[in-house]
PDB file of C-alpha atoms in Angstrom:
ATOM      1  CA  UNK A   1    -182.225 -29.876 111.520  1.00  0.00           C
ATOM      2  CA  UNK A   2    -178.659 -29.400 113.451  1.00  0.00           C
ATOM      3  CA  UNK A   3    -178.004 -26.190 111.456  1.00  0.00           C
ATOM      4  CA  UNK A   4    -181.244 -24.849 111.526  1.00  0.00           C
ATOM      5  CA  UNK A   5    -181.717 -25.330 115.281  1.00  0.00           C
ATOM      6  CA  UNK A   6    -178.179 -24.999 116.608  1.00  0.00           C
ATOM      7  CA  UNK A   7    -177.917 -28.976 117.664  1.00  0.00           C
ATOM      8  CA  UNK A   8    -175.072 -29.959 116.670  1.00  0.00           C
ATOM      9  CA  UNK A   9    -174.320 -33.949 117.153  1.00  0.00           C
ATOM     10  CA  UNK A  10    -171.913 -35.164 119.807  1.00  0.00           C
ATOM     11  CA  UNK A  11    -171.326 -38.576 118.300  1.00  0.00           C
ATOM     12  CA  UNK A  12    -172.904 -40.859 116.073  1.00  0.00           C
ATOM     13  CA  UNK A  13    -174.454 -39.940 113.152  1.00  0.00           C
ATOM     14  CA  UNK A  14    -178.169 -37.860 112.294  1.00  0.00           C
ATOM     15  CA  UNK A  15    -180.554 -38.743 110.522  1.00  0.00           C
ATOM     16  CA  UNK A  16    -179.959 -39.121 106.482  1.00  0.00           C
ATOM     17  CA  UNK A  17    -181.171 -38.670 103.026  1.00  0.00           C
ATOM     18  CA  UNK A  18    -181.168 -42.558 103.286  1.00  0.00           C
ATOM     19  CA  UNK A  19    -183.028 -42.945 106.117  1.00  0.00           C
ATOM     20  CA  UNK A  20    -185.907 -40.894 104.757  1.00  0.00           C
ATOM     21  CA  UNK A  21    -186.271 -42.423 101.480  1.00  0.00           C
ATOM     22  CA  UNK A  22    -186.385 -45.851 103.148  1.00  0.00           C
ATOM     23  CA  UNK A  23    -188.468 -44.675 106.103  1.00  0.00           C
ATOM     24  CA  UNK A  24    -186.151 -46.412 108.321  1.00  0.00           C
ATOM     25  CA  UNK A  25    -186.937 -46.559 112.368  1.00  0.00           C
ATOM     26  CA  UNK A  26    -183.654 -44.781 113.619  1.00  0.00           C
ATOM     27  CA  UNK A  27    -183.305 -41.979 116.187  1.00  0.00           C
ATOM     28  CA  UNK A  28    -181.161 -39.404 117.604  1.00  0.00           C
ATOM     29  CA  UNK A  29    -181.465 -38.944 121.256  1.00  0.00           C
ATOM     30  CA  UNK A  30    -181.020 -35.750 123.562  1.00  0.00           C
ATOM     31  CA  UNK A  31    -178.359 -35.902 126.480  1.00  0.00           C
ATOM     32  CA  UNK A  32    -181.208 -35.741 128.920  1.00  0.00           C
ATOM     33  CA  UNK A  33    -182.704 -39.429 127.664  1.00  0.00           C
ATOM     34  CA  UNK A  34    -179.228 -41.060 127.781  1.00  0.00           C
ATOM     35  CA  UNK A  35    -178.964 -40.375 130.790  1.00  0.00           C
ATOM     36  CA  UNK A  36    -182.524 -41.475 131.618  1.00  0.00           C
ATOM     37  CA  UNK A  37    -182.542 -44.652 129.839  1.00  0.00           C
ATOM     38  CA  UNK A  38    -179.168 -45.852 129.339  1.00  0.00           C
ATOM     39  CA  UNK A  39    -177.149 -44.391 132.296  1.00  0.00           C
ATOM     40  CA  UNK A  40    -175.115 -42.387 130.666  1.00  0.00           C
ATOM     41  CA  UNK A  41    -173.506 -45.374 128.777  1.00  0.00           C
ATOM     42  CA  UNK A  42    -173.080 -45.226 125.062  1.00  0.00           C
ATOM     43  CA  UNK A  43    -176.175 -45.892 123.404  1.00  0.00           C
ATOM     44  CA  UNK A  44    -175.336 -46.270 119.898  1.00  0.00           C
ATOM     45  CA  UNK A  45    -176.736 -49.355 118.248  1.00  0.00           C
ATOM     46  CA  UNK A  46    -178.978 -50.272 120.968  1.00  0.00           C
ATOM     47  CA  UNK A  47    -182.799 -50.297 120.428  1.00  0.00           C
ATOM     48  CA  UNK A  48    -185.143 -48.362 121.730  1.00  0.00           C
ATOM     49  CA  UNK A  49    -189.483 -48.473 122.201  1.00  0.00           C
ATOM     50  CA  UNK A  50    -191.181 -45.909 120.630  1.00  0.00           C
ATOM     51  CA  UNK A  51    -195.038 -45.680 120.034  1.00  0.00           C
ATOM     52  CA  UNK A  52    -195.110 -49.689 119.897  1.00  0.00           C
ATOM     53  CA  UNK A  53    -192.053 -49.062 117.210  1.00  0.00           C
ATOM     54  CA  UNK A  54    -188.197 -50.559 118.240  1.00  0.00           C
ATOM     55  CA  UNK A  55    -186.245 -48.022 116.996  1.00  0.00           C
ATOM     56  CA  UNK A  56    -182.359 -48.127 116.458  1.00  0.00           C
ATOM     57  CA  UNK A  57    -180.306 -45.425 118.052  1.00  0.00           C
ATOM     58  CA  UNK A  58    -177.874 -43.950 115.420  1.00  0.00           C
ATOM     59  CA  UNK A  59    -177.045 -40.446 117.196  1.00  0.00           C
ATOM     60  CA  UNK A  60    -176.337 -38.552 120.002  1.00  0.00           C
ATOM     61  CA  UNK A  61    -177.320 -34.701 120.439  1.00  0.00           C
ATOM     62  CA  UNK A  62    -174.663 -32.410 122.218  1.00  0.00           C
ATOM     63  CA  UNK A  63    -176.379 -31.031 125.963  1.00  0.00           C
ATOM     64  CA  UNK A  64    -178.211 -28.207 125.516  1.00  0.00           C
ATOM     65  CA  UNK A  65    -179.123 -27.821 129.715  1.00  0.00           C
ATOM     66  CA  UNK A  66    -182.965 -27.591 128.707  1.00  0.00           C
ATOM     67  CA  UNK A  67    -185.467 -29.419 127.723  1.00  0.00           C
ATOM     68  CA  UNK A  68    -184.439 -29.827 123.951  1.00  0.00           C
ATOM     69  CA  UNK A  69    -182.069 -32.881 126.413  1.00  0.00           C
ATOM     70  CA  UNK A  70    -185.402 -35.046 126.372  1.00  0.00           C
ATOM     71  CA  UNK A  71    -185.519 -34.757 122.485  1.00  0.00           C
ATOM     72  CA  UNK A  72    -185.724 -37.820 120.298  1.00  0.00           C
ATOM     73  CA  UNK A  73    -185.838 -37.357 116.989  1.00  0.00           C
ATOM     74  CA  UNK A  74    -186.698 -39.798 113.823  1.00  0.00           C
ATOM     75  CA  UNK A  75    -186.985 -39.542 110.128  1.00  0.00           C
ATOM     76  CA  UNK A  76    -189.424 -37.540 109.067  1.00  0.00           C
ATOM     77  CA  UNK A  77    -191.221 -40.096 106.589  1.00  0.00           C
ATOM     78  CA  UNK A  78    -191.086 -42.311 109.230  1.00  0.00           C
ATOM     79  CA  UNK A  79    -193.193 -40.797 111.361  1.00  0.00           C
ATOM     80  CA  UNK A  80    -195.547 -39.839 108.977  1.00  0.00           C
ATOM     81  CA  UNK A  81    -196.374 -43.212 107.496  1.00  0.00           C
ATOM     82  CA  UNK A  82    -195.964 -45.525 110.656  1.00  0.00           C
ATOM     83  CA  UNK A  83    -197.060 -43.517 113.281  1.00  0.00           C
ATOM     84  CA  UNK A  84    -199.010 -40.596 112.106  1.00  0.00           C
ATOM     85  CA  UNK A  85    -200.601 -42.183 109.358  1.00  0.00           C
ATOM     86  CA  UNK A  86    -200.688 -38.786 107.670  1.00  0.00           C
ATOM     87  CA  UNK A  87    -198.262 -36.882 105.024  1.00  0.00           C
ATOM     88  CA  UNK A  88    -199.362 -33.478 106.956  1.00  0.00           C
ATOM     89  CA  UNK A  89    -196.860 -31.075 108.500  1.00  0.00           C
ATOM     90  CA  UNK A  90    -197.425 -28.683 111.584  1.00  0.00           C
ATOM     91  CA  UNK A  91    -194.158 -26.859 112.103  1.00  0.00           C
ATOM     92  CA  UNK A  92    -191.562 -25.766 109.256  1.00  0.00           C
ATOM     93  CA  UNK A  93    -188.449 -24.219 110.841  1.00  0.00           C
ATOM     94  CA  UNK A  94    -186.387 -21.951 108.569  1.00  0.00           C
ATOM     95  CA  UNK A  95    -183.294 -19.806 109.214  1.00  0.00           C
ATOM     96  CA  UNK A  96    -182.036 -17.021 107.361  1.00  0.00           C
ATOM     97  CA  UNK A  97    -178.182 -15.953 107.281  1.00  0.00           C
ATOM     98  CA  UNK A  98    -178.610 -11.935 107.407  1.00  0.00           C
ATOM     99  CA  UNK A  99    -180.888 -10.943 110.293  1.00  0.00           C
ATOM    100  CA  UNK A 100    -181.936  -8.042 107.923  1.00  0.00           C
ATOM    101  CA  UNK A 101    -183.583 -10.221 105.659  1.00  0.00           C
ATOM    102  CA  UNK A 102    -185.856 -12.058 107.882  1.00  0.00           C
ATOM    103  CA  UNK A 103    -189.085  -9.593 107.237  1.00  0.00           C
ATOM    104  CA  UNK A 104    -188.640  -9.868 103.716  1.00  0.00           C
ATOM    105  CA  UNK A 105    -187.981 -13.882 103.571  1.00  0.00           C
ATOM    106  CA  UNK A 106    -191.113 -14.329 105.919  1.00  0.00           C
ATOM    107  CA  UNK A 107    -193.313 -12.136 103.591  1.00  0.00           C
ATOM    108  CA  UNK A 108    -191.763 -14.331 100.701  1.00  0.00           C
ATOM    109  CA  UNK A 109    -192.691 -17.590 102.609  1.00  0.00           C
ATOM    110  CA  UNK A 110    -196.393 -16.274 103.049  1.00  0.00           C
ATOM    111  CA  UNK A 111    -197.088 -15.638  99.772  1.00  0.00           C
ATOM    112  CA  UNK A 112    -195.794 -18.993  98.770  1.00  0.00           C
ATOM    113  CA  UNK A 113    -197.602 -20.581 100.955  1.00  0.00           C
ATOM    114  CA  UNK A 114    -200.784 -18.889 100.531  1.00  0.00           C
ATOM    115  CA  UNK A 115    -199.799 -19.731  96.557  1.00  0.00           C
ATOM    116  CA  UNK A 116    -199.535 -23.387  97.597  1.00  0.00           C
ATOM    117  CA  UNK A 117    -202.968 -23.392  99.494  1.00  0.00           C
ATOM    118  CA  UNK A 118    -204.710 -21.429  96.801  1.00  0.00           C
ATOM    119  CA  UNK A 119    -205.522 -18.495  99.265  1.00  0.00           C
ATOM    120  CA  UNK A 120    -206.138 -15.096  97.109  1.00  0.00           C
ATOM    121  CA  UNK A 121    -207.383 -13.503 100.892  1.00  0.00           C
ATOM    122  CA  UNK A 122    -204.512 -13.008 103.307  1.00  0.00           C
ATOM    123  CA  UNK A 123    -207.238 -12.753 105.805  1.00  0.00           C
ATOM    124  CA  UNK A 124    -208.423 -16.550 105.013  1.00  0.00           C
ATOM    125  CA  UNK A 125    -205.152 -17.898 105.448  1.00  0.00           C
ATOM    126  CA  UNK A 126    -205.006 -21.334 107.435  1.00  0.00           C
ATOM    127  CA  UNK A 127    -201.368 -20.858 108.351  1.00  0.00           C
ATOM    128  CA  UNK A 128    -199.192 -18.762 110.374  1.00  0.00           C
ATOM    129  CA  UNK A 129    -195.791 -17.613 110.179  1.00  0.00           C
ATOM    130  CA  UNK A 130    -193.723 -15.957 112.918  1.00  0.00           C
ATOM    131  CA  UNK A 131    -190.094 -15.125 113.169  1.00  0.00           C
ATOM    132  CA  UNK A 132    -187.612 -15.119 115.685  1.00  0.00           C
ATOM    133  CA  UNK A 133    -187.859 -11.347 116.277  1.00  0.00           C
ATOM    134  CA  UNK A 134    -191.507 -11.803 117.066  1.00  0.00           C
ATOM    135  CA  UNK A 135    -190.966 -14.351 119.452  1.00  0.00           C
ATOM    136  CA  UNK A 136    -188.292 -12.190 121.449  1.00  0.00           C
ATOM    137  CA  UNK A 137    -190.494  -9.325 121.293  1.00  0.00           C
ATOM    138  CA  UNK A 138    -193.393 -11.087 123.011  1.00  0.00           C
ATOM    139  CA  UNK A 139    -191.050 -13.091 125.095  1.00  0.00           C
ATOM    140  CA  UNK A 140    -189.553  -9.218 126.407  1.00  0.00           C
ATOM    141  CA  UNK A 141    -193.079  -8.128 126.645  1.00  0.00           C
ATOM    142  CA  UNK A 142    -194.164 -11.052 128.933  1.00  0.00           C
ATOM    143  CA  UNK A 143    -190.820 -10.587 130.899  1.00  0.00           C
ATOM    144  CA  UNK A 144    -191.947  -7.013 131.839  1.00  0.00           C
ATOM    145  CA  UNK A 145    -195.127  -7.449 133.098  1.00  0.00           C
ATOM    146  CA  UNK A 146    -193.935 -10.309 135.548  1.00  0.00           C
ATOM    147  CA  UNK A 147    -191.014  -7.935 136.385  1.00  0.00           C
ATOM    148  CA  UNK A 148    -193.681  -5.096 137.318  1.00  0.00           C
ATOM    149  CA  UNK A 149    -195.964  -7.688 139.033  1.00  0.00           C
ATOM    150  CA  UNK A 150    -193.013  -9.225 140.863  1.00  0.00           C
ATOM    151  CA  UNK A 151    -191.397  -5.568 141.358  1.00  0.00           C
ATOM    152  CA  UNK A 152    -195.357  -4.688 143.173  1.00  0.00           C
ATOM    153  CA  UNK A 153    -195.522  -7.991 145.236  1.00  0.00           C
ATOM    154  CA  UNK A 154    -191.716  -7.368 146.604  1.00  0.00           C
ATOM    155  CA  UNK A 155    -192.204  -3.315 147.327  1.00  0.00           C
ATOM    156  CA  UNK A 156    -195.746  -4.426 149.082  1.00  0.00           C
ATOM    157  CA  UNK A 157    -193.764  -7.597 151.357  1.00  0.00           C
ATOM    158  CA  UNK A 158    -190.889  -4.973 152.164  1.00  0.00           C
ATOM    159  CA  UNK A 159    -193.365  -2.206 153.485  1.00  0.00           C
ATOM    160  CA  UNK A 160    -194.809  -5.030 155.536  1.00  0.00           C
ATOM    161  CA  UNK A 161    -191.750  -6.513 156.759  1.00  0.00           C
ATOM    162  CA  UNK A 162    -190.812  -3.390 157.625  1.00  0.00           C
ATOM    163  CA  UNK A 163    -193.865  -2.033 159.423  1.00  0.00           C
ATOM    164  CA  UNK A 164    -193.173  -5.327 160.976  1.00  0.00           C
ATOM    165  CA  UNK A 165    -189.848  -4.438 162.132  1.00  0.00           C
ATOM    166  CA  UNK A 166    -190.596  -1.087 163.877  1.00  0.00           C
ATOM    167  CA  UNK A 167    -193.218  -2.477 165.824  1.00  0.00           C
ATOM    168  CA  UNK A 168    -190.950  -4.986 167.218  1.00  0.00           C
ATOM    169  CA  UNK A 169    -188.579  -2.014 168.045  1.00  0.00           C
ATOM    170  CA  UNK A 170    -191.396  -0.117 169.503  1.00  0.00           C
ATOM    171  CA  UNK A 171    -191.977  -2.722 171.909  1.00  0.00           C
ATOM    172  CA  UNK A 172    -188.777  -3.266 172.287  1.00  0.00           C
ATOM    173  CA  UNK A 173    -188.716   0.682 173.450  1.00  0.00           C
ATOM    174  CA  UNK A 174    -191.702  -0.032 175.461  1.00  0.00           C
ATOM    175  CA  UNK A 175    -189.897  -2.488 177.182  1.00  0.00           C
ATOM    176  CA  UNK A 176    -186.602  -1.055 178.110  1.00  0.00           C
ATOM    177  CA  UNK A 177    -187.575   2.441 178.814  1.00  0.00           C
ATOM    178  CA  UNK A 178    -186.092   1.802 182.355  1.00  0.00           C
ATOM    179  CA  UNK A 179    -182.759   0.449 181.017  1.00  0.00           C
ATOM    180  CA  UNK A 180    -183.015   3.769 178.482  1.00  0.00           C
ATOM    181  CA  UNK A 181    -183.632   5.890 181.310  1.00  0.00           C
ATOM    182  CA  UNK A 182    -180.732   4.434 183.866  1.00  0.00           C
ATOM    183  CA  UNK A 183    -178.008   5.171 180.840  1.00  0.00           C
ATOM    184  CA  UNK A 184    -179.225   8.588 180.123  1.00  0.00           C
ATOM    185  CA  UNK A 185    -178.778   9.364 184.105  1.00  0.00           C
ATOM    186  CA  UNK A 186    -175.479   7.594 183.600  1.00  0.00           C
ATOM    187  CA  UNK A 187    -174.382  10.145 180.581  1.00  0.00           C
ATOM    188  CA  UNK A 188    -175.784   8.345 177.294  1.00  0.00           C
ATOM    189  CA  UNK A 189    -176.608  10.911 175.213  1.00  0.00           C
ATOM    190  CA  UNK A 190    -179.098  11.486 172.335  1.00  0.00           C
ATOM    191  CA  UNK A 191    -176.822   9.828 169.514  1.00  0.00           C
ATOM    192  CA  UNK A 192    -175.933   7.323 171.564  1.00  0.00           C
ATOM    193  CA  UNK A 193    -179.128   5.809 172.111  1.00  0.00           C
ATOM    194  CA  UNK A 194    -180.340   6.729 168.349  1.00  0.00           C
ATOM    195  CA  UNK A 195    -177.416   4.402 167.327  1.00  0.00           C
ATOM    196  CA  UNK A 196    -177.919   1.795 169.664  1.00  0.00           C
ATOM    197  CA  UNK A 197    -181.921   1.443 168.461  1.00  0.00           C
ATOM    198  CA  UNK A 198    -180.791   1.791 164.615  1.00  0.00           C
ATOM    199  CA  UNK A 199    -178.106  -1.112 164.683  1.00  0.00           C
ATOM    200  CA  UNK A 200    -180.456  -3.115 166.297  1.00  0.00           C
ATOM    201  CA  UNK A 201    -183.073  -2.488 163.811  1.00  0.00           C
ATOM    202  CA  UNK A 202    -180.303  -3.019 161.009  1.00  0.00           C
ATOM    203  CA  UNK A 203    -179.518  -6.591 162.926  1.00  0.00           C
ATOM    204  CA  UNK A 204    -182.848  -7.577 162.598  1.00  0.00           C
ATOM    205  CA  UNK A 205    -183.304  -7.411 159.065  1.00  0.00           C
ATOM    206  CA  UNK A 206    -180.198  -8.322 158.132  1.00  0.00           C
ATOM    207  CA  UNK A 207    -180.973 -11.446 159.729  1.00  0.00           C
ATOM    208  CA  UNK A 208    -184.175 -11.711 158.138  1.00  0.00           C
ATOM    209  CA  UNK A 209    -182.140 -10.897 154.593  1.00  0.00           C
ATOM    210  CA  UNK A 210    -180.191 -14.049 155.642  1.00  0.00           C
ATOM    211  CA  UNK A 211    -182.793 -16.181 156.298  1.00  0.00           C
ATOM    212  CA  UNK A 212    -184.334 -15.188 152.916  1.00  0.00           C
ATOM    213  CA  UNK A 213    -180.973 -15.941 150.901  1.00  0.00           C
ATOM    214  CA  UNK A 214    -180.565 -19.432 152.690  1.00  0.00           C
ATOM    215  CA  UNK A 215    -184.718 -20.315 151.247  1.00  0.00           C
ATOM    216  CA  UNK A 216    -183.742 -19.289 147.774  1.00  0.00           C
ATOM    217  CA  UNK A 217    -180.500 -21.278 147.893  1.00  0.00           C
ATOM    218  CA  UNK A 218    -182.991 -23.901 149.216  1.00  0.00           C
ATOM    219  CA  UNK A 219    -185.155 -23.441 146.582  1.00  0.00           C
ATOM    220  CA  UNK A 220    -182.838 -23.137 143.958  1.00  0.00           C
ATOM    221  CA  UNK A 221    -181.126 -26.606 144.810  1.00  0.00           C
ATOM    222  CA  UNK A 222    -184.380 -28.283 145.150  1.00  0.00           C
ATOM    223  CA  UNK A 223    -185.617 -26.718 141.408  1.00  0.00           C
ATOM    224  CA  UNK A 224    -182.463 -27.922 139.921  1.00  0.00           C
ATOM    225  CA  UNK A 225    -182.212 -31.659 141.281  1.00  0.00           C
ATOM    226  CA  UNK A 226    -186.212 -32.310 141.367  1.00  0.00           C
ATOM    227  CA  UNK A 227    -187.478 -30.278 138.610  1.00  0.00           C
ATOM    228  CA  UNK A 228    -184.912 -30.838 135.787  1.00  0.00           C
ATOM    229  CA  UNK A 229    -184.157 -27.072 135.409  1.00  0.00           C
ATOM    230  CA  UNK A 230    -180.612 -25.704 136.516  1.00  0.00           C
ATOM    231  CA  UNK A 231    -181.352 -22.504 139.135  1.00  0.00           C
ATOM    232  CA  UNK A 232    -178.853 -19.849 139.715  1.00  0.00           C
ATOM    233  CA  UNK A 233    -178.383 -17.251 141.881  1.00  0.00           C
ATOM    234  CA  UNK A 234    -176.315 -14.681 141.279  1.00  0.00           C
ATOM    235  CA  UNK A 235    -174.270 -12.677 143.775  1.00  0.00           C
ATOM    236  CA  UNK A 236    -175.229  -9.382 142.642  1.00  0.00           C
ATOM    237  CA  UNK A 237    -178.768 -10.823 143.559  1.00  0.00           C
ATOM    238  CA  UNK A 238    -177.525 -11.263 146.907  1.00  0.00           C
ATOM    239  CA  UNK A 239    -175.560  -7.767 147.642  1.00  0.00           C
ATOM    240  CA  UNK A 240    -178.597  -6.143 146.466  1.00  0.00           C
ATOM    241  CA  UNK A 241    -181.195  -8.363 148.971  1.00  0.00           C
ATOM    242  CA  UNK A 242    -178.692  -7.182 152.008  1.00  0.00           C
ATOM    243  CA  UNK A 243    -178.664  -3.806 150.738  1.00  0.00           C
ATOM    244  CA  UNK A 244    -182.765  -3.564 150.789  1.00  0.00           C
ATOM    245  CA  UNK A 245    -182.207  -5.256 154.472  1.00  0.00           C
ATOM    246  CA  UNK A 246    -179.918  -3.074 155.392  1.00  0.00           C
ATOM    247  CA  UNK A 247    -181.889   0.292 154.090  1.00  0.00           C
ATOM    248  CA  UNK A 248    -185.344  -1.033 156.102  1.00  0.00           C
ATOM    249  CA  UNK A 249    -183.937  -1.671 158.588  1.00  0.00           C
ATOM    250  CA  UNK A 250    -182.887   2.238 158.787  1.00  0.00           C
ATOM    251  CA  UNK A 251    -185.754   3.662 157.336  1.00  0.00           C
ATOM    252  CA  UNK A 252    -188.213   1.619 159.569  1.00  0.00           C
ATOM    253  CA  UNK A 253    -185.892   1.660 162.781  1.00  0.00           C
ATOM    254  CA  UNK A 254    -186.203   5.964 162.923  1.00  0.00           C
ATOM    255  CA  UNK A 255    -188.756   6.293 164.602  1.00  0.00           C
ATOM    256  CA  UNK A 256    -188.184   4.043 167.337  1.00  0.00           C
ATOM    257  CA  UNK A 257    -185.042   4.864 168.107  1.00  0.00           C
ATOM    258  CA  UNK A 258    -185.944   8.517 167.952  1.00  0.00           C
ATOM    259  CA  UNK A 259    -188.479   7.771 170.356  1.00  0.00           C
ATOM    260  CA  UNK A 260    -186.181   6.069 172.732  1.00  0.00           C
ATOM    261  CA  UNK A 261    -183.614   8.772 172.187  1.00  0.00           C
ATOM    262  CA  UNK A 262    -186.121  11.571 173.396  1.00  0.00           C
ATOM    263  CA  UNK A 263    -187.113   9.934 176.655  1.00  0.00           C
ATOM    264  CA  UNK A 264    -186.435  12.128 179.702  1.00  0.00           C
ATOM    265  CA  UNK A 265    -184.408  10.597 181.991  1.00  0.00           C
ATOM    266  CA  UNK A 266    -186.693  10.750 184.940  1.00  0.00           C
ATOM    267  CA  UNK A 267    -189.899  10.121 183.194  1.00  0.00           C
ATOM    268  CA  UNK A 268    -187.898   6.649 182.373  1.00  0.00           C
ATOM    269  CA  UNK A 269    -186.582   6.098 185.579  1.00  0.00           C
ATOM    270  CA  UNK A 270    -190.621   6.496 186.975  1.00  0.00           C
ATOM    271  CA  UNK A 271    -191.935   4.072 184.114  1.00  0.00           C
ATOM    272  CA  UNK A 272    -193.123   0.886 185.673  1.00  0.00           C
TER     273      UNK A 272
END
């Protein structure tokens, strides 16, 4: 098991042939269970109740930072006789040394199991064989689908947020019409007014991006603390978030800034 699943022991011993032959009630624990039930102390030799049976802890697996840390492994024969009451198997895991042999080994396994089950027609087989490549391909397809979905949601959110920024800046231009007229009357150029409102639009967008990053860190902390899953926010994501914020501020701030820059001083000063 430790070789097939790349799950080495931290200390203690793993399930042995003797344990299997005698159907002994021994258990190997993941680090998560050790932390939860034993407070991180060494539980080797201590007893643990599983399904109304007392098992002795003989080994501890290395930490994997995943749900595998919450696993408890017992001998197969013990599981079959003392808990399941049947000798059937639901899953068999096999590893190959070379990736290029995976498809050939998969076909060989299907043939062997089909013969054991006395199945002559492949369409009637009562089992399935999947290799890691198929699993990775499926996960990639799911990831790609979610990427497009989340990308679409993000694009809609950016457009809606940008329109909000533009509306705020248009209102700001309207409310500050006299101020713009006074600035132009004392020598401010179109370029100066344009730059002023573009900078204000960018600042507004960057503040929104900063709030979003803060909420992301807060969400990651909550997930890590309470869900038992480590959430990590990479620095590149933060840079990307602020870059988009600046871009949104410039793009959606152009119209209000241009409207402010085009105001004639005489018309602006007359505005009430």
